[in-house]
C-alpha atoms as an extended CHARMM CRD file, in Angstrom:
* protein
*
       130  EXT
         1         1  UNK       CA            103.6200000000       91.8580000000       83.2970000000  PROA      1               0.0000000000
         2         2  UNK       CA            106.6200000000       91.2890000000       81.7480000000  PROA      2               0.0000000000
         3         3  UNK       CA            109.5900000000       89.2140000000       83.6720000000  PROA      3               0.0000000000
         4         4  UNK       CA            111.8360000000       92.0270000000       83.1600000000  PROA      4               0.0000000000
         5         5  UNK       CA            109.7030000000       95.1650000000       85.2820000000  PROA      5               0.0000000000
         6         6  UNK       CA            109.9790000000       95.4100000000       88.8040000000  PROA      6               0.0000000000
         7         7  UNK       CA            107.0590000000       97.1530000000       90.2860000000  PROA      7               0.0000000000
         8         8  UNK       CA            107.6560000000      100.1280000000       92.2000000000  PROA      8               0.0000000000
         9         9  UNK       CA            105.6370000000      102.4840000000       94.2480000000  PROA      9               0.0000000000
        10        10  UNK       CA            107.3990000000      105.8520000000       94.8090000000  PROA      10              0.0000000000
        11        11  UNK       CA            105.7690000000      107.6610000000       98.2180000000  PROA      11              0.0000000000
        12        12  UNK       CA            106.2890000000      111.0550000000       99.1950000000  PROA      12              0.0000000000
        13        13  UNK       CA            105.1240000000      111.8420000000      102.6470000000  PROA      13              0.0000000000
        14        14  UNK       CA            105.4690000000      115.5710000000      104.2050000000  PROA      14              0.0000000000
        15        15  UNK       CA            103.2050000000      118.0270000000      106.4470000000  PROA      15              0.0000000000
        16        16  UNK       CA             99.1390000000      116.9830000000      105.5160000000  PROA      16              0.0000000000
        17        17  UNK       CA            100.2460000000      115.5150000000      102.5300000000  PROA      17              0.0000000000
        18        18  UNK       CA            100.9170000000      111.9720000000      100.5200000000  PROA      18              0.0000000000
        19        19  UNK       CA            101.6130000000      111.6390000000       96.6750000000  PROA      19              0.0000000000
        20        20  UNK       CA            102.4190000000      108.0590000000       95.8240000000  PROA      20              0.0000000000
        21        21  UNK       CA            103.0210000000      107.2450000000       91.8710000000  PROA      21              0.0000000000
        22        22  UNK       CA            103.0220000000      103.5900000000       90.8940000000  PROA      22              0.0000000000
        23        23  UNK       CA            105.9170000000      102.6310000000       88.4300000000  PROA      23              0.0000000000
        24        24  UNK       CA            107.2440000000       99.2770000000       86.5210000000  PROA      24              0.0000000000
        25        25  UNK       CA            111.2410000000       99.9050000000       86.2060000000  PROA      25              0.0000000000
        26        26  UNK       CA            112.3530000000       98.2290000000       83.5910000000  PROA      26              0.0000000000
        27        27  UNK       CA            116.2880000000       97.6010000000       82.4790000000  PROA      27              0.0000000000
        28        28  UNK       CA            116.7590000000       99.3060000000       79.0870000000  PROA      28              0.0000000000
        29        29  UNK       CA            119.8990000000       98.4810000000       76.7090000000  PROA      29              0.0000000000
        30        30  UNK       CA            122.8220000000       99.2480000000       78.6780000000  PROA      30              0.0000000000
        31        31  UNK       CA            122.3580000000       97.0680000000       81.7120000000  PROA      31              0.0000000000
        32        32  UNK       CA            123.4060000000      100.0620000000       84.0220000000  PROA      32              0.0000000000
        33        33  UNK       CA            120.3130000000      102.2020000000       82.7440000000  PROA      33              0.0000000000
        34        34  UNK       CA            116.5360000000      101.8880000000       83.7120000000  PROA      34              0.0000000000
        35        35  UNK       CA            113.3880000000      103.6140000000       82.3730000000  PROA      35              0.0000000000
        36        36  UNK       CA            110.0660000000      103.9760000000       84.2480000000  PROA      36              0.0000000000
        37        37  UNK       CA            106.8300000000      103.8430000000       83.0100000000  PROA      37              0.0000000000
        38        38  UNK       CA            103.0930000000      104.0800000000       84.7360000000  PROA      38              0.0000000000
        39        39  UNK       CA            101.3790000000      100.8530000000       85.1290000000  PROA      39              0.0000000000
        40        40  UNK       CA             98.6520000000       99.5740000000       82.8660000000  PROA      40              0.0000000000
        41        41  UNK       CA             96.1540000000      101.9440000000       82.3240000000  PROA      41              0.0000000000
        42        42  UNK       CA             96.0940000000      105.6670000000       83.3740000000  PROA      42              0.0000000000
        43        43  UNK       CA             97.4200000000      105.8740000000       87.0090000000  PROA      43              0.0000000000
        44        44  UNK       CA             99.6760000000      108.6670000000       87.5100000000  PROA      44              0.0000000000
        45        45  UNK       CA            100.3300000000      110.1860000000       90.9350000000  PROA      45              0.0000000000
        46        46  UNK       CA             97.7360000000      109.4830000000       93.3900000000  PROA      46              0.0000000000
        47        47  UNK       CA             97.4010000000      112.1230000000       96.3290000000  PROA      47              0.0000000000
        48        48  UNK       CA             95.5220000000      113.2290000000       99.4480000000  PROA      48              0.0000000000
        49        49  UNK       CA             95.7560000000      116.1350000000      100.7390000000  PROA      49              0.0000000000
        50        50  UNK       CA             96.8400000000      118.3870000000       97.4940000000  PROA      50              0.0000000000
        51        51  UNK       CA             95.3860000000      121.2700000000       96.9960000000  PROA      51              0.0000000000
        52        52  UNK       CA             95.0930000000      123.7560000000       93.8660000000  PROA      52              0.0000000000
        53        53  UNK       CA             98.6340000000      125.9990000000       94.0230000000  PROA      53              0.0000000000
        54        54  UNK       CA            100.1310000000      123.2800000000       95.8320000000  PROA      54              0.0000000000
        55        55  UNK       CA            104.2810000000      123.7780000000       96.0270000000  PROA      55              0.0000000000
        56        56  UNK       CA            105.1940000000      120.4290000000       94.2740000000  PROA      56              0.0000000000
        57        57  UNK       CA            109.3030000000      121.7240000000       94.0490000000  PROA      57              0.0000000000
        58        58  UNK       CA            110.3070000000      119.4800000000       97.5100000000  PROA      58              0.0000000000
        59        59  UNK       CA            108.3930000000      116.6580000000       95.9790000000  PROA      59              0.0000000000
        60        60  UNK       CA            109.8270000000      116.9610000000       92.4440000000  PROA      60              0.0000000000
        61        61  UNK       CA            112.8080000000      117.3790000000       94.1530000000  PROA      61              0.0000000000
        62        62  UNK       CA            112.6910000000      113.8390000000       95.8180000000  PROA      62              0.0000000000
        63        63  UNK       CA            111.4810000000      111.9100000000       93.1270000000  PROA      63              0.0000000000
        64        64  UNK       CA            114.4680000000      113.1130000000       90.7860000000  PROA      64              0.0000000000
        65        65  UNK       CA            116.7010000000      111.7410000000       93.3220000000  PROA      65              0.0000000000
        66        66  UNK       CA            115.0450000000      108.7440000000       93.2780000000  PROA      66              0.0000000000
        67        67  UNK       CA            115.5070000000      108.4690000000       89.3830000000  PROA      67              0.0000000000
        68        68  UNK       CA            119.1080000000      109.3140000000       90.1330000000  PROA      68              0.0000000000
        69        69  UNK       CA            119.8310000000      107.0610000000       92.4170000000  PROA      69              0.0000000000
        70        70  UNK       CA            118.6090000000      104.3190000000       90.8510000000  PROA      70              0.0000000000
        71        71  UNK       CA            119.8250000000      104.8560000000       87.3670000000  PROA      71              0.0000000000
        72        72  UNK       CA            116.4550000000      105.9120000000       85.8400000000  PROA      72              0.0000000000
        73        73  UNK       CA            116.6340000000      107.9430000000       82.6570000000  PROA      73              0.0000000000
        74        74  UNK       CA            113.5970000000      107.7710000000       81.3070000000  PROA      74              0.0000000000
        75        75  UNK       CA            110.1070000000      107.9720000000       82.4470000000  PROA      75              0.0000000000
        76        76  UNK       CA            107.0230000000      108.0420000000       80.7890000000  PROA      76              0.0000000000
        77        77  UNK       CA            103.7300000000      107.9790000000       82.8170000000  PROA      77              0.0000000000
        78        78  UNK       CA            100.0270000000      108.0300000000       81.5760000000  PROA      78              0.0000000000
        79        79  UNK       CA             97.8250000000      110.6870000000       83.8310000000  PROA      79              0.0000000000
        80        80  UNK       CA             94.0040000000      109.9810000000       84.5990000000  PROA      80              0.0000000000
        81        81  UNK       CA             91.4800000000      112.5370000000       83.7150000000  PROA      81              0.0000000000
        82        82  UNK       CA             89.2350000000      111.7910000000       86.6960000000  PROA      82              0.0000000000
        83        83  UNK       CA             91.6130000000      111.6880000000       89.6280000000  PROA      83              0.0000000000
        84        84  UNK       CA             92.4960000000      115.4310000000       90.6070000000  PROA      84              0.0000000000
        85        85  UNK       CA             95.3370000000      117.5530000000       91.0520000000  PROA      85              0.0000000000
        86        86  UNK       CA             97.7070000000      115.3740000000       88.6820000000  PROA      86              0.0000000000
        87        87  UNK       CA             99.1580000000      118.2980000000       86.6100000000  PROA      87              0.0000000000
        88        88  UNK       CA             99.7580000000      120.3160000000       89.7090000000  PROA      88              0.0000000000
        89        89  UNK       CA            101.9320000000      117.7130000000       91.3260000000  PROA      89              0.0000000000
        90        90  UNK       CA            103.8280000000      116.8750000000       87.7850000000  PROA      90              0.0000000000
        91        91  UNK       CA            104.0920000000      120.6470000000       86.9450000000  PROA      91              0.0000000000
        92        92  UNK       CA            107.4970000000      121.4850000000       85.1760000000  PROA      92              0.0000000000
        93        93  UNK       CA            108.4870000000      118.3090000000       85.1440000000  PROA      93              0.0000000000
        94        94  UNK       CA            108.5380000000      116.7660000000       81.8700000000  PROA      94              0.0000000000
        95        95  UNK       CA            106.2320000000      117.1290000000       79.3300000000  PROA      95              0.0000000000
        96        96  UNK       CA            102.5430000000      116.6940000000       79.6120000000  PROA      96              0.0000000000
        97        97  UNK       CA            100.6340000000      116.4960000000       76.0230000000  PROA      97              0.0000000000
        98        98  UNK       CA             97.2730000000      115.7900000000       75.8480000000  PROA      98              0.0000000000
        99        99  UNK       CA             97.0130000000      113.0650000000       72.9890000000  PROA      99              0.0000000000
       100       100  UNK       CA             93.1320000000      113.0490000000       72.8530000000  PROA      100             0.0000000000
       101       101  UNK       CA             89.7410000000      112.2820000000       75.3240000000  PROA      101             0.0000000000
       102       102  UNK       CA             88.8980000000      109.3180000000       77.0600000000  PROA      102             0.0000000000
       103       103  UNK       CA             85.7310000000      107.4060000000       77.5010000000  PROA      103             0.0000000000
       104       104  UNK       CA             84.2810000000      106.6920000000       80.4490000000  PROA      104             0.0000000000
       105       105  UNK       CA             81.6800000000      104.3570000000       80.6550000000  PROA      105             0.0000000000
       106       106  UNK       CA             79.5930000000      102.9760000000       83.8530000000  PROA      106             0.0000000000
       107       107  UNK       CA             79.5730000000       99.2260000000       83.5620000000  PROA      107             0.0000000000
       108       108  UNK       CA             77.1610000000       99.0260000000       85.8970000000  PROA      108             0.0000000000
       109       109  UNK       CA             74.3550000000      100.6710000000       83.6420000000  PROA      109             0.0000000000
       110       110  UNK       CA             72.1340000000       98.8270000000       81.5140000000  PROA      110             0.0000000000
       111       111  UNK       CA             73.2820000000       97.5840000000       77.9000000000  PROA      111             0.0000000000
       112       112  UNK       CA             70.9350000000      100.1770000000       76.1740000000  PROA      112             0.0000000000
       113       113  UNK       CA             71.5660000000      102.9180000000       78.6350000000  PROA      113             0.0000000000
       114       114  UNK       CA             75.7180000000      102.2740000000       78.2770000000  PROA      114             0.0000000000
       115       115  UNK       CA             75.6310000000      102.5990000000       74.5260000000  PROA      115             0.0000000000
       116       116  UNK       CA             72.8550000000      105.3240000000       74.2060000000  PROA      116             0.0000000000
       117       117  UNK       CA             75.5820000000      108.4080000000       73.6970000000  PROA      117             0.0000000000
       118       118  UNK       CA             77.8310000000      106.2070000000       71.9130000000  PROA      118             0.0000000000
       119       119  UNK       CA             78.5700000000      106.7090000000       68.4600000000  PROA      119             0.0000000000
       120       120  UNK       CA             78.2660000000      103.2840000000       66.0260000000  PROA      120             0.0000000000
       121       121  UNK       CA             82.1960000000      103.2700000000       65.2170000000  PROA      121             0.0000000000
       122       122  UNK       CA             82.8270000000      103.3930000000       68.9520000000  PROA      122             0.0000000000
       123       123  UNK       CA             80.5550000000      101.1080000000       69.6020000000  PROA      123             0.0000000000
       124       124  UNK       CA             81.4870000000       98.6550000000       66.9050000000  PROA      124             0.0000000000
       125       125  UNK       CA             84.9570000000       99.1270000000       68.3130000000  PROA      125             0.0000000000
       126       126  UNK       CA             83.7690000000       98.3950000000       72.1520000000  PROA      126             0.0000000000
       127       127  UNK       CA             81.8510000000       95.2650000000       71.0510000000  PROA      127             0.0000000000
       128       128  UNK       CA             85.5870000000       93.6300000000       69.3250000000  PROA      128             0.0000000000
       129       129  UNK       CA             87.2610000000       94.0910000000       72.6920000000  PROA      129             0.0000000000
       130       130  UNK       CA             84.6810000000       92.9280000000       74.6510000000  PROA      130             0.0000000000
């Protein structure tokens, strides 16, 4: 992590309901401005209690007055594929754009098993990062 992020975990309690979305703040040129991005990897919000049709306006709501508050004017924020009901809480807000899949492998599996539905290019390009 870079000296200049400040970690920041935004949480959003109300009725049955918690979202919490992980952030690194970081200054950008002007020294009154900030931007926001997700930490490393793909964590989005993370939620309990959501459920599909969920009424994410309140919680929208609160987190743009959080941005506001604290001079945040940009945020960009990868989402997970396996952790549920992410589009539903971020719906109309922003931009979502799928930019391709993800692979997901179980490290726990044996070498053989792990690469078994893995084409050679992806597996060449596992093997230089491992």
């Amino acid at each position: 992590m870079s000296g200049n992020q400040v970690p920041t975990l935004f949480k959003y309690t109300e009725k049955d309901y918690t979202i919490a979305l992980p952030l690194l703040i970081r200054k950008i040129g002007n020294p009154e401005y900030y931007d926001a991005t997700s930490v490393y990897g793909y964590a989005g919000p993370i939620s309990k209690g959501i459920f599909s049709g969920f009424n994410n306006g309140p919680f929208i709501k609160k987190l743009l007055t959080f941005f506001q508050e604290n001079n945040i004017i940009s945020v960009f924020s990868r989402l997970n594929p396996y952790i549920n009901y992410q589009r539903e809480i971020l719906n109309s807000f922003g931009d979502i754009v799928n930019k391709g899949k993800v692979v997901n492998i179980d490290l726990n599996l044996v070498e053989k098993t792990k690469t078994a539905n893995v084409s050679f290019f992806s597996q060449v390009q596992i093997f230089r990062i491992s």
